[in-house]
């Protein structure tokens, strides 16, 4: 299963709840914690991990040049940036997988169906009259 991006997760949350993400975030702040709060938290962590990946990837790209010499000081920064990039990728993967699994398990509530009109039942057949007197 390919990993979903924070944008795709946001779209699925909006589809599920039928409102824009900004409105859902405002609504969730006024409510006790629930599924919406959890989904928005997953989305926020996923978006942060994606931004972190971009930042550390760009940071590494500045270190790596074919004509540039790396000092021992820069090598330690290169290794640290590599580690941080790997951590951000791991967080992104876990958050994307978790959010997708939760969203897949949820479905929008079905629209209420109008009450069905029941056909009137036929009138009950009267019971034969019984006399209180003992039968012979």
PDB file of C-alpha atoms in Angstrom:
ATOM      1  CA  UNK A   1       0.000   0.000   0.000  1.00  0.00           C
ATOM      2  CA  UNK A   2       1.564   3.329  -1.024  1.00  0.00           C
ATOM      3  CA  UNK A   3       1.912   5.936   1.685  1.00  0.00           C
ATOM      4  CA  UNK A   4      -0.562   8.778   1.619  1.00  0.00           C
ATOM      5  CA  UNK A   5       0.652  12.335   1.919  1.00  0.00           C
ATOM      6  CA  UNK A   6      -0.668  14.799   4.470  1.00  0.00           C
ATOM      7  CA  UNK A   7      -2.646  16.461   1.671  1.00  0.00           C
ATOM      8  CA  UNK A   8      -4.351  13.183   0.775  1.00  0.00           C
ATOM      9  CA  UNK A   9      -5.055  12.440   4.446  1.00  0.00           C
ATOM     10  CA  UNK A  10      -6.535  15.942   4.857  1.00  0.00           C
ATOM     11  CA  UNK A  11      -8.793  15.333   1.862  1.00  0.00           C
ATOM     12  CA  UNK A  12     -10.010  12.048   3.289  1.00  0.00           C
ATOM     13  CA  UNK A  13     -10.726  13.649   6.672  1.00  0.00           C
ATOM     14  CA  UNK A  14     -12.664  16.421   4.927  1.00  0.00           C
ATOM     15  CA  UNK A  15     -14.630  13.846   2.925  1.00  0.00           C
ATOM     16  CA  UNK A  16     -15.381  11.811   6.035  1.00  0.00           C
ATOM     17  CA  UNK A  17     -16.615  14.765   8.093  1.00  0.00           C
ATOM     18  CA  UNK A  18     -18.002  16.837   5.211  1.00  0.00           C
ATOM     19  CA  UNK A  19     -16.234  20.092   6.092  1.00  0.00           C
ATOM     20  CA  UNK A  20     -12.947  21.892   5.340  1.00  0.00           C
ATOM     21  CA  UNK A  21     -10.005  20.984   7.577  1.00  0.00           C
ATOM     22  CA  UNK A  22      -9.790  24.477   9.087  1.00  0.00           C
ATOM     23  CA  UNK A  23     -13.440  24.285  10.170  1.00  0.00           C
ATOM     24  CA  UNK A  24     -12.914  20.807  11.584  1.00  0.00           C
ATOM     25  CA  UNK A  25      -9.912  22.003  13.597  1.00  0.00           C
ATOM     26  CA  UNK A  26     -11.974  24.843  15.054  1.00  0.00           C
ATOM     27  CA  UNK A  27     -14.815  22.451  15.839  1.00  0.00           C
ATOM     28  CA  UNK A  28     -12.480  19.902  17.452  1.00  0.00           C
ATOM     29  CA  UNK A  29     -11.052  22.522  19.826  1.00  0.00           C
ATOM     30  CA  UNK A  30     -14.534  23.172  21.211  1.00  0.00           C
ATOM     31  CA  UNK A  31     -15.308  19.473  21.745  1.00  0.00           C
ATOM     32  CA  UNK A  32     -14.006  16.818  24.117  1.00  0.00           C
ATOM     33  CA  UNK A  33     -11.241  14.680  22.578  1.00  0.00           C
ATOM     34  CA  UNK A  34     -12.529  12.080  20.164  1.00  0.00           C
ATOM     35  CA  UNK A  35     -11.853  10.467  16.809  1.00  0.00           C
ATOM     36  CA  UNK A  36     -11.731  13.807  14.986  1.00  0.00           C
ATOM     37  CA  UNK A  37      -9.119  15.109  17.410  1.00  0.00           C
ATOM     38  CA  UNK A  38      -7.059  11.944  16.941  1.00  0.00           C
ATOM     39  CA  UNK A  39      -7.230  12.154  13.142  1.00  0.00           C
ATOM     40  CA  UNK A  40      -6.270  15.827  13.171  1.00  0.00           C
ATOM     41  CA  UNK A  41      -3.338  15.009  15.469  1.00  0.00           C
ATOM     42  CA  UNK A  42      -2.150  12.276  13.109  1.00  0.00           C
ATOM     43  CA  UNK A  43      -2.461  14.670  10.194  1.00  0.00           C
ATOM     44  CA  UNK A  44      -0.475  17.353  12.024  1.00  0.00           C
ATOM     45  CA  UNK A  45       2.320  14.928  12.900  1.00  0.00           C
ATOM     46  CA  UNK A  46       2.399  13.647   9.321  1.00  0.00           C
ATOM     47  CA  UNK A  47       2.617  17.186   7.917  1.00  0.00           C
ATOM     48  CA  UNK A  48       5.414  18.047  10.353  1.00  0.00           C
ATOM     49  CA  UNK A  49       7.343  14.903   9.365  1.00  0.00           C
ATOM     50  CA  UNK A  50       6.989  15.806   5.684  1.00  0.00           C
ATOM     51  CA  UNK A  51       8.348  19.302   6.315  1.00  0.00           C
ATOM     52  CA  UNK A  52      11.194  17.808   8.341  1.00  0.00           C
ATOM     53  CA  UNK A  53      12.068  15.449   5.481  1.00  0.00           C
ATOM     54  CA  UNK A  54      12.284  18.367   3.058  1.00  0.00           C
ATOM     55  CA  UNK A  55      14.401  20.415   5.451  1.00  0.00           C
ATOM     56  CA  UNK A  56      16.912  17.645   6.219  1.00  0.00           C
ATOM     57  CA  UNK A  57      17.096  16.569   2.587  1.00  0.00           C
ATOM     58  CA  UNK A  58      17.967  20.122   1.574  1.00  0.00           C
ATOM     59  CA  UNK A  59      20.436  20.370   4.455  1.00  0.00           C
ATOM     60  CA  UNK A  60      22.190  17.201   3.257  1.00  0.00           C
ATOM     61  CA  UNK A  61      22.233  18.455  -0.312  1.00  0.00           C
ATOM     62  CA  UNK A  62      24.207  21.506   0.809  1.00  0.00           C
ATOM     63  CA  UNK A  63      26.865  19.218   2.320  1.00  0.00           C
ATOM     64  CA  UNK A  64      27.184  16.975  -0.687  1.00  0.00           C
ATOM     65  CA  UNK A  65      28.990  18.563  -3.611  1.00  0.00           C
ATOM     66  CA  UNK A  66      31.417  16.736  -5.862  1.00  0.00           C
ATOM     67  CA  UNK A  67      34.035  19.471  -5.647  1.00  0.00           C
ATOM     68  CA  UNK A  68      33.655  20.232  -1.948  1.00  0.00           C
ATOM     69  CA  UNK A  69      35.948  18.980   0.791  1.00  0.00           C
ATOM     70  CA  UNK A  70      34.265  17.924   4.064  1.00  0.00           C
ATOM     71  CA  UNK A  71      36.117  18.552   7.282  1.00  0.00           C
ATOM     72  CA  UNK A  72      35.724  16.212  10.247  1.00  0.00           C
ATOM     73  CA  UNK A  73      33.490  18.843  11.826  1.00  0.00           C
ATOM     74  CA  UNK A  74      31.184  18.832   8.773  1.00  0.00           C
ATOM     75  CA  UNK A  75      31.132  15.036   8.623  1.00  0.00           C
ATOM     76  CA  UNK A  76      29.573  14.909  12.083  1.00  0.00           C
ATOM     77  CA  UNK A  77      26.873  17.349  10.898  1.00  0.00           C
ATOM     78  CA  UNK A  78      26.369  15.267   7.779  1.00  0.00           C
ATOM     79  CA  UNK A  79      25.826  12.138   9.883  1.00  0.00           C
ATOM     80  CA  UNK A  80      23.463  13.978  12.226  1.00  0.00           C
ATOM     81  CA  UNK A  81      21.407  15.301   9.317  1.00  0.00           C
ATOM     82  CA  UNK A  82      21.278  11.784   7.840  1.00  0.00           C
ATOM     83  CA  UNK A  83      20.027  10.381  11.144  1.00  0.00           C
ATOM     84  CA  UNK A  84      17.400  13.100  11.462  1.00  0.00           C
ATOM     85  CA  UNK A  85      16.250  12.487   7.897  1.00  0.00           C
ATOM     86  CA  UNK A  86      15.877   8.767   8.619  1.00  0.00           C
ATOM     87  CA  UNK A  87      13.866   9.540  11.770  1.00  0.00           C
ATOM     88  CA  UNK A  88      11.553  11.906   9.872  1.00  0.00           C
ATOM     89  CA  UNK A  89      10.970   9.271   7.188  1.00  0.00           C
ATOM     90  CA  UNK A  90      10.140   6.677   9.850  1.00  0.00           C
ATOM     91  CA  UNK A  91       7.676   9.044  11.556  1.00  0.00           C
ATOM     92  CA  UNK A  92       6.073   9.900   8.221  1.00  0.00           C
ATOM     93  CA  UNK A  93       5.685   6.244   7.297  1.00  0.00           C
ATOM     94  CA  UNK A  94       4.128   5.282  10.622  1.00  0.00           C
ATOM     95  CA  UNK A  95       1.762   8.266  10.732  1.00  0.00           C
ATOM     96  CA  UNK A  96       0.659   7.819   7.121  1.00  0.00           C
ATOM     97  CA  UNK A  97       0.019   4.111   7.653  1.00  0.00           C
ATOM     98  CA  UNK A  98      -1.869   4.672  10.920  1.00  0.00           C
ATOM     99  CA  UNK A  99      -4.015   7.500   9.586  1.00  0.00           C
ATOM    100  CA  UNK A 100      -4.841   5.565   6.417  1.00  0.00           C
ATOM    101  CA  UNK A 101      -5.829   2.486   8.440  1.00  0.00           C
ATOM    102  CA  UNK A 102      -8.082   4.519  10.734  1.00  0.00           C
ATOM    103  CA  UNK A 103      -9.679   6.369   7.840  1.00  0.00           C
ATOM    104  CA  UNK A 104     -10.239   3.108   5.982  1.00  0.00           C
ATOM    105  CA  UNK A 105     -12.030   1.675   9.011  1.00  0.00           C
ATOM    106  CA  UNK A 106     -14.365   4.658   9.236  1.00  0.00           C
ATOM    107  CA  UNK A 107     -17.123   5.490   6.848  1.00  0.00           C
ATOM    108  CA  UNK A 108     -19.384   8.483   6.640  1.00  0.00           C
ATOM    109  CA  UNK A 109     -22.596   7.949   8.515  1.00  0.00           C
ATOM    110  CA  UNK A 110     -25.281   6.861   6.092  1.00  0.00           C
ATOM    111  CA  UNK A 111     -27.926   9.426   5.347  1.00  0.00           C
ATOM    112  CA  UNK A 112     -31.019   8.826   7.413  1.00  0.00           C
ATOM    113  CA  UNK A 113     -33.615   6.914   5.498  1.00  0.00           C
ATOM    114  CA  UNK A 114     -37.184   8.093   5.678  1.00  0.00           C
ATOM    115  CA  UNK A 115     -39.345   5.860   7.827  1.00  0.00           C
ATOM    116  CA  UNK A 116     -40.977   3.238   5.703  1.00  0.00           C
ATOM    117  CA  UNK A 117     -44.700   3.320   5.549  1.00  0.00           C
ATOM    118  CA  UNK A 118     -45.931   0.012   6.820  1.00  0.00           C
ATOM    119  CA  UNK A 119     -48.992  -1.391   5.177  1.00  0.00           C
ATOM    120  CA  UNK A 120     -51.781  -1.549   7.701  1.00  0.00           C
ATOM    121  CA  UNK A 121     -52.249  -5.030   9.019  1.00  0.00           C
ATOM    122  CA  UNK A 122     -55.579  -6.651   8.262  1.00  0.00           C
ATOM    123  CA  UNK A 123     -58.091  -6.334  11.060  1.00  0.00           C
ATOM    124  CA  UNK A 124     -58.015  -9.168  13.530  1.00  0.00           C
ATOM    125  CA  UNK A 125     -60.687 -11.809  13.092  1.00  0.00           C
ATOM    126  CA  UNK A 126     -63.136 -11.709  15.965  1.00  0.00           C
ATOM    127  CA  UNK A 127     -63.065 -14.704  18.224  1.00  0.00           C
ATOM    128  CA  UNK A 128     -66.249 -16.728  18.503  1.00  0.00           C
ATOM    129  CA  UNK A 129     -68.326 -15.601  21.418  1.00  0.00           C
ATOM    130  CA  UNK A 130     -68.168 -17.912  24.377  1.00  0.00           C
ATOM    131  CA  UNK A 131     -70.782 -18.160  26.987  1.00  0.00           C
ATOM    132  CA  UNK A 132     -69.739 -18.024  30.628  1.00  0.00           C
ATOM    133  CA  UNK A 133     -72.042 -20.950  31.295  1.00  0.00           C
ATOM    134  CA  UNK A 134     -70.452 -24.393  31.401  1.00  0.00           C
ATOM    135  CA  UNK A 135     -70.925 -26.383  28.232  1.00  0.00           C
ATOM    136  CA  UNK A 136     -72.876 -29.655  28.295  1.00  0.00           C
TER     137      UNK A 136
END
